[in-house]
PDB file of C-alpha atoms in Angstrom:
ATOM      1  CA  MET A 183     130.559  92.116  79.153  1.00  0.00           C
ATOM      2  CA  THR A 184     131.502  93.181  82.674  1.00  0.00           C
ATOM      3  CA  MET A 185     131.795  90.879  85.659  1.00  0.00           C
ATOM      4  CA  ALA A 186     128.463  92.217  86.957  1.00  0.00           C
ATOM      5  CA  ASP A 187     126.759  91.372  83.667  1.00  0.00           C
ATOM      6  CA  ALA A 188     128.189  87.867  83.694  1.00  0.00           C
ATOM      7  CA  ARG A 189     126.361  87.122  86.952  1.00  0.00           C
ATOM      8  CA  ARG A 190     122.980  88.277  85.677  1.00  0.00           C
ATOM      9  CA  ALA A 191     120.933  85.310  84.554  1.00  0.00           C
ATOM     10  CA  PRO A 192     118.300  86.177  81.966  1.00  0.00           C
ATOM     11  CA  LEU A 193     114.797  86.174  83.380  1.00  0.00           C
ATOM     12  CA  LYS A 194     112.694  83.812  81.292  1.00  0.00           C
ATOM     13  CA  ASP A 195     109.432  84.065  83.218  1.00  0.00           C
ATOM     14  CA  GLN A 196     107.051  86.131  81.112  1.00  0.00           C
ATOM     15  CA  THR A 197     104.025  85.856  83.401  1.00  0.00           C
ATOM     16  CA  ASP A 198     101.653  88.723  82.723  1.00  0.00           C
ATOM     17  CA  ILE A 199     102.123  91.598  85.154  1.00  0.00           C
ATOM     18  CA  SER A 200     100.047  94.116  83.255  1.00  0.00           C
ATOM     19  CA  GLY A 201      98.291  96.642  85.430  1.00  0.00           C
ATOM     20  CA  ALA A 202     100.872  96.277  88.197  1.00  0.00           C
ATOM     21  CA  ARG A 203     101.707  99.252  90.368  1.00  0.00           C
ATOM     22  CA  ALA A 204     105.081  99.739  91.994  1.00  0.00           C
ATOM     23  CA  LEU A 205     106.161 101.871  94.896  1.00  0.00           C
ATOM     24  CA  ILE A 206     109.703 103.196  95.004  1.00  0.00           C
ATOM     25  CA  VAL A 207     110.886 104.651  98.286  1.00  0.00           C
ATOM     26  CA  GLU A 208     114.236 106.359  97.973  1.00  0.00           C
ATOM     27  CA  ALA A 209     116.514 107.822 100.623  1.00  0.00           C
ATOM     28  CA  ARG A 210     118.031 111.065  99.362  1.00  0.00           C
ATOM     29  CA  PHE A 211     121.040 111.171 101.684  1.00  0.00           C
ATOM     30  CA  TYR A 212     123.354 111.162  98.636  1.00  0.00           C
ATOM     31  CA  ASP A 213     121.453 113.028  95.904  1.00  0.00           C
ATOM     32  CA  ASP A 214     123.680 112.290  92.905  1.00  0.00           C
ATOM     33  CA  LEU A 215     124.017 108.610  93.744  1.00  0.00           C
ATOM     34  CA  GLN A 216     120.276 108.408  94.205  1.00  0.00           C
ATOM     35  CA  ASP A 217     119.659 109.913  90.772  1.00  0.00           C
ATOM     36  CA  ALA A 218     121.618 107.032  89.246  1.00  0.00           C
ATOM     37  CA  MET A 219     119.845 104.398  91.349  1.00  0.00           C
ATOM     38  CA  LEU A 220     116.432 105.819  90.481  1.00  0.00           C
ATOM     39  CA  GLU A 221     117.321 105.945  86.796  1.00  0.00           C
ATOM     40  CA  GLY A 222     118.116 102.227  86.791  1.00  0.00           C
ATOM     41  CA  ALA A 223     115.004 101.229  88.727  1.00  0.00           C
ATOM     42  CA  THR A 224     112.560 103.309  86.700  1.00  0.00           C
ATOM     43  CA  ALA A 225     114.032 102.091  83.393  1.00  0.00           C
ATOM     44  CA  GLU A 226     113.309  98.469  84.410  1.00  0.00           C
ATOM     45  CA  LEU A 227     109.762  99.322  85.480  1.00  0.00           C
ATOM     46  CA  LYS A 228     109.073 101.227  82.271  1.00  0.00           C
ATOM     47  CA  ALA A 229     110.453  98.345  80.191  1.00  0.00           C
ATOM     48  CA  ALA A 230     108.084  95.991  82.024  1.00  0.00           C
ATOM     49  CA  GLY A 231     105.126  98.353  81.514  1.00  0.00           C
ATOM     50  CA  VAL A 232     104.669  98.853  85.251  1.00  0.00           C
ATOM     51  CA  ALA A 233     103.338 102.144  86.633  1.00  0.00           C
ATOM     52  CA  TYR A 234     105.136 103.543  89.658  1.00  0.00           C
ATOM     53  CA  ASP A 235     105.111 106.213  92.312  1.00  0.00           C
ATOM     54  CA  VAL A 236     108.202 107.581  94.038  1.00  0.00           C
ATOM     55  CA  LEU A 237     108.333 108.693  97.655  1.00  0.00           C
ATOM     56  CA  THR A 238     111.432 110.336  99.077  1.00  0.00           C
ATOM     57  CA  VAL A 239     112.777 110.123 102.621  1.00  0.00           C
ATOM     58  CA  THR A 240     115.961 111.467 104.160  1.00  0.00           C
ATOM     59  CA  GLY A 241     117.719 108.234 105.120  1.00  0.00           C
ATOM     60  CA  SER A 242     117.640 104.473 104.691  1.00  0.00           C
ATOM     61  CA  LEU A 243     116.215 103.805 108.161  1.00  0.00           C
ATOM     62  CA  GLU A 244     113.026 105.607 107.152  1.00  0.00           C
ATOM     63  CA  ILE A 245     112.427 103.454 104.067  1.00  0.00           C
ATOM     64  CA  PRO A 246     110.713 100.396 105.641  1.00  0.00           C
ATOM     65  CA  ALA A 247     108.218 102.422 107.697  1.00  0.00           C
ATOM     66  CA  THR A 248     107.425 104.616 104.695  1.00  0.00           C
ATOM     67  CA  ILE A 249     106.751 101.551 102.557  1.00  0.00           C
ATOM     68  CA  ALA A 250     104.404 100.145 105.205  1.00  0.00           C
ATOM     69  CA  ILE A 251     102.554 103.452 105.561  1.00  0.00           C
ATOM     70  CA  ALA A 252     102.232 103.863 101.788  1.00  0.00           C
ATOM     71  CA  LEU A 253     101.018 100.277 101.315  1.00  0.00           C
ATOM     72  CA  ASP A 254      98.265 100.807 103.885  1.00  0.00           C
ATOM     73  CA  ALA A 255      97.220 104.172 102.442  1.00  0.00           C
ATOM     74  CA  ALA A 256      97.168 102.853  98.874  1.00  0.00           C
ATOM     75  CA  ALA A 257      95.097  99.817  99.840  1.00  0.00           C
ATOM     76  CA  LYS A 258      92.668 102.015 101.790  1.00  0.00           C
ATOM     77  CA  ASN A 259      92.283 104.249  98.733  1.00  0.00           C
ATOM     78  CA  GLY A 260      91.589 101.274  96.464  1.00  0.00           C
ATOM     79  CA  LYS A 261      94.875 101.604  94.560  1.00  0.00           C
ATOM     80  CA  PRO A 262      97.134  98.955  96.123  1.00  0.00           C
ATOM     81  CA  TYR A 263     100.769  98.516  95.200  1.00  0.00           C
ATOM     82  CA  ASP A 264     101.870  95.147  93.833  1.00  0.00           C
ATOM     83  CA  LEU A 265     105.560  95.554  94.573  1.00  0.00           C
ATOM     84  CA  ALA A 266     107.991  97.882  96.277  1.00  0.00           C
ATOM     85  CA  ILE A 267     111.570  98.944  95.678  1.00  0.00           C
ATOM     86  CA  ALA A 268     113.831 100.400  98.350  1.00  0.00           C
ATOM     87  CA  LEU A 269     116.672 102.609  97.124  1.00  0.00           C
ATOM     88  CA  GLY A 270     119.370 104.174  99.254  1.00  0.00           C
ATOM     89  CA  CYS A 271     123.032 104.157 100.132  1.00  0.00           C
ATOM     90  CA  VAL A 272     124.942 103.673 103.364  1.00  0.00           C
ATOM     91  CA  ILE A 273     128.679 104.398 103.232  1.00  0.00           C
ATOM     92  CA  ARG A 274     130.886 103.158 106.064  1.00  0.00           C
ATOM     93  CA  GLY A 275     132.183 105.878 108.355  1.00  0.00           C
ATOM     94  CA  ASP A 276     134.183 105.999 111.569  1.00  0.00           C
ATOM     95  CA  THR A 277     131.371 104.839 113.876  1.00  0.00           C
ATOM     96  CA  ILE A 278     129.063 101.829 114.194  1.00  0.00           C
ATOM     97  CA  HIS A 279     126.229 103.848 112.634  1.00  0.00           C
ATOM     98  CA  PHE A 280     126.931 102.073 109.318  1.00  0.00           C
ATOM     99  CA  GLU A 281     126.238  98.652 110.856  1.00  0.00           C
ATOM    100  CA  ILE A 282     123.081  99.810 112.577  1.00  0.00           C
ATOM    101  CA  VAL A 283     121.594 101.474 109.498  1.00  0.00           C
ATOM    102  CA  SER A 284     122.533  98.733 107.047  1.00  0.00           C
ATOM    103  CA  GLN A 285     121.442  95.830 109.267  1.00  0.00           C
ATOM    104  CA  GLU A 286     118.246  97.352 110.616  1.00  0.00           C
ATOM    105  CA  SER A 287     116.981  98.679 107.297  1.00  0.00           C
ATOM    106  CA  SER A 288     117.656  95.320 105.638  1.00  0.00           C
ATOM    107  CA  ARG A 289     116.018  93.363 108.459  1.00  0.00           C
ATOM    108  CA  ALA A 290     112.953  95.594 108.449  1.00  0.00           C
ATOM    109  CA  LEU A 291     112.581  95.276 104.666  1.00  0.00           C
ATOM    110  CA  MET A 292     112.800  91.478 104.857  1.00  0.00           C
ATOM    111  CA  ASP A 293     110.270  91.384 107.699  1.00  0.00           C
ATOM    112  CA  LEU A 294     107.906  93.606 105.724  1.00  0.00           C
ATOM    113  CA  SER A 295     108.245  91.554 102.548  1.00  0.00           C
ATOM    114  CA  VAL A 296     107.659  88.218 104.262  1.00  0.00           C
ATOM    115  CA  ALA A 297     104.845  89.400 106.554  1.00  0.00           C
ATOM    116  CA  ARG A 298     102.881  90.967 103.711  1.00  0.00           C
ATOM    117  CA  GLY A 299     103.829  88.627 100.862  1.00  0.00           C
ATOM    118  CA  LEU A 300     105.202  91.699  99.122  1.00  0.00           C
ATOM    119  CA  PRO A 301     107.601  91.455  96.203  1.00  0.00           C
ATOM    120  CA  LEU A 302     110.291  93.862  97.362  1.00  0.00           C
ATOM    121  CA  GLY A 303     113.609  94.766  95.796  1.00  0.00           C
ATOM    122  CA  ASN A 304     116.241  95.880  98.288  1.00  0.00           C
ATOM    123  CA  GLY A 305     118.401  98.424  96.515  1.00  0.00           C
ATOM    124  CA  ILE A 306     120.032  99.928  99.582  1.00  0.00           C
ATOM    125  CA  LEU A 307     123.738  99.961  98.852  1.00  0.00           C
ATOM    126  CA  THR A 308     126.007  99.177 101.787  1.00  0.00           C
ATOM    127  CA  VAL A 309     129.566 100.033 100.821  1.00  0.00           C
ATOM    128  CA  ASN A 310     132.924 101.051 102.246  1.00  0.00           C
ATOM    129  CA  THR A 311     133.637 103.979  99.930  1.00  0.00           C
ATOM    130  CA  GLU A 312     131.922 106.460  97.672  1.00  0.00           C
ATOM    131  CA  ASP A 313     133.762 104.948  94.685  1.00  0.00           C
ATOM    132  CA  GLN A 314     132.188 101.566  95.461  1.00  0.00           C
ATOM    133  CA  ALA A 315     128.784 103.249  95.679  1.00  0.00           C
ATOM    134  CA  TRP A 316     129.191 104.886  92.269  1.00  0.00           C
ATOM    135  CA  ALA A 317     130.285 101.621  90.636  1.00  0.00           C
ATOM    136  CA  ARG A 318     127.115  99.983  91.952  1.00  0.00           C
ATOM    137  CA  ALA A 319     124.766 102.901  91.272  1.00  0.00           C
ATOM    138  CA  ARG A 320     125.661 103.768  87.679  1.00  0.00           C
ATOM    139  CA  VAL A 321     123.390 102.206  85.063  1.00  0.00           C
ATOM    140  CA  SER A 322     126.459 101.734  82.857  1.00  0.00           C
ATOM    141  CA  GLU A 323     128.211  99.690  85.542  1.00  0.00           C
ATOM    142  CA  MET A 324     126.517  97.454  88.130  1.00  0.00           C
ATOM    143  CA  ASN A 325     123.060  99.122  87.949  1.00  0.00           C
ATOM    144  CA  LYS A 326     121.905  98.038  91.403  1.00  0.00           C
ATOM    145  CA  GLY A 327     118.795 100.225  91.158  1.00  0.00           C
ATOM    146  CA  GLY A 328     117.815  98.262  88.065  1.00  0.00           C
ATOM    147  CA  ASP A 329     118.687  95.004  89.814  1.00  0.00           C
ATOM    148  CA  ALA A 330     116.385  95.858  92.736  1.00  0.00           C
ATOM    149  CA  ALA A 331     113.525  96.502  90.319  1.00  0.00           C
ATOM    150  CA  ARG A 332     114.265  93.291  88.385  1.00  0.00           C
ATOM    151  CA  ALA A 333     114.235  91.309  91.635  1.00  0.00           C
ATOM    152  CA  ALA A 334     110.852  92.680  92.690  1.00  0.00           C
ATOM    153  CA  LEU A 335     109.415  92.120  89.202  1.00  0.00           C
ATOM    154  CA  ALA A 336     110.643  88.514  89.194  1.00  0.00           C
ATOM    155  CA  VAL A 337     108.938  87.806  92.526  1.00  0.00           C
ATOM    156  CA  LEU A 338     105.746  89.522  91.322  1.00  0.00           C
ATOM    157  CA  ARG A 339     105.675  87.228  88.266  1.00  0.00           C
ATOM    158  CA  ILE A 340     106.036  84.183  90.519  1.00  0.00           C
ATOM    159  CA  LYS A 341     103.317  85.473  92.841  1.00  0.00           C
ATOM    160  CA  ARG A 342     100.905  86.030  89.934  1.00  0.00           C
ATOM    161  CA  ARG A 343     101.718  82.677  88.323  1.00  0.00           C
ATOM    162  CA  LEU A 344     101.135  80.791  91.587  1.00  0.00           C
ATOM    163  CA  ALA A 345      97.913  82.714  92.287  1.00  0.00           C
ATOM    164  CA  ARG A 346      96.476  81.444  89.006  1.00  0.00           C
ATOM    165  CA  GLY A 347      97.025  77.879  90.139  1.00  0.00           C
TER     166      GLY A 347
END
């Protein structure tokens, strides 16, 4: 068991989430890292029996707006999403761009989640080095893509359980 595994509490809530639809919005700034993040997230959704769509944007700042646009379009088309997962990676560089991207994307995702009552897993890595990113992205290591999906699924179960009264 790795240190990352030791911190993962088992999720005991088995509230029915059948028929749920998930939206994954991924930033493809680092293609290989994103493949690993997406692998982890989709494995969790498949294991939970949740259908999903994937939309791709260029960077993490575009993720929150894309989620909002997709939520509105899906609802208008009668196929609403029940949860969303944001996947991306921001690696510190020599300028303050890292702080702006990491803080603003995170803030916008939180605002979106709270305003819409949307179960949302934030899987945007914010790291100092590419090695740190890989350790967090790989399914065999910290599996942060999977963690983001698990987080959104956990909140969806709570939302459904509370809605039943």
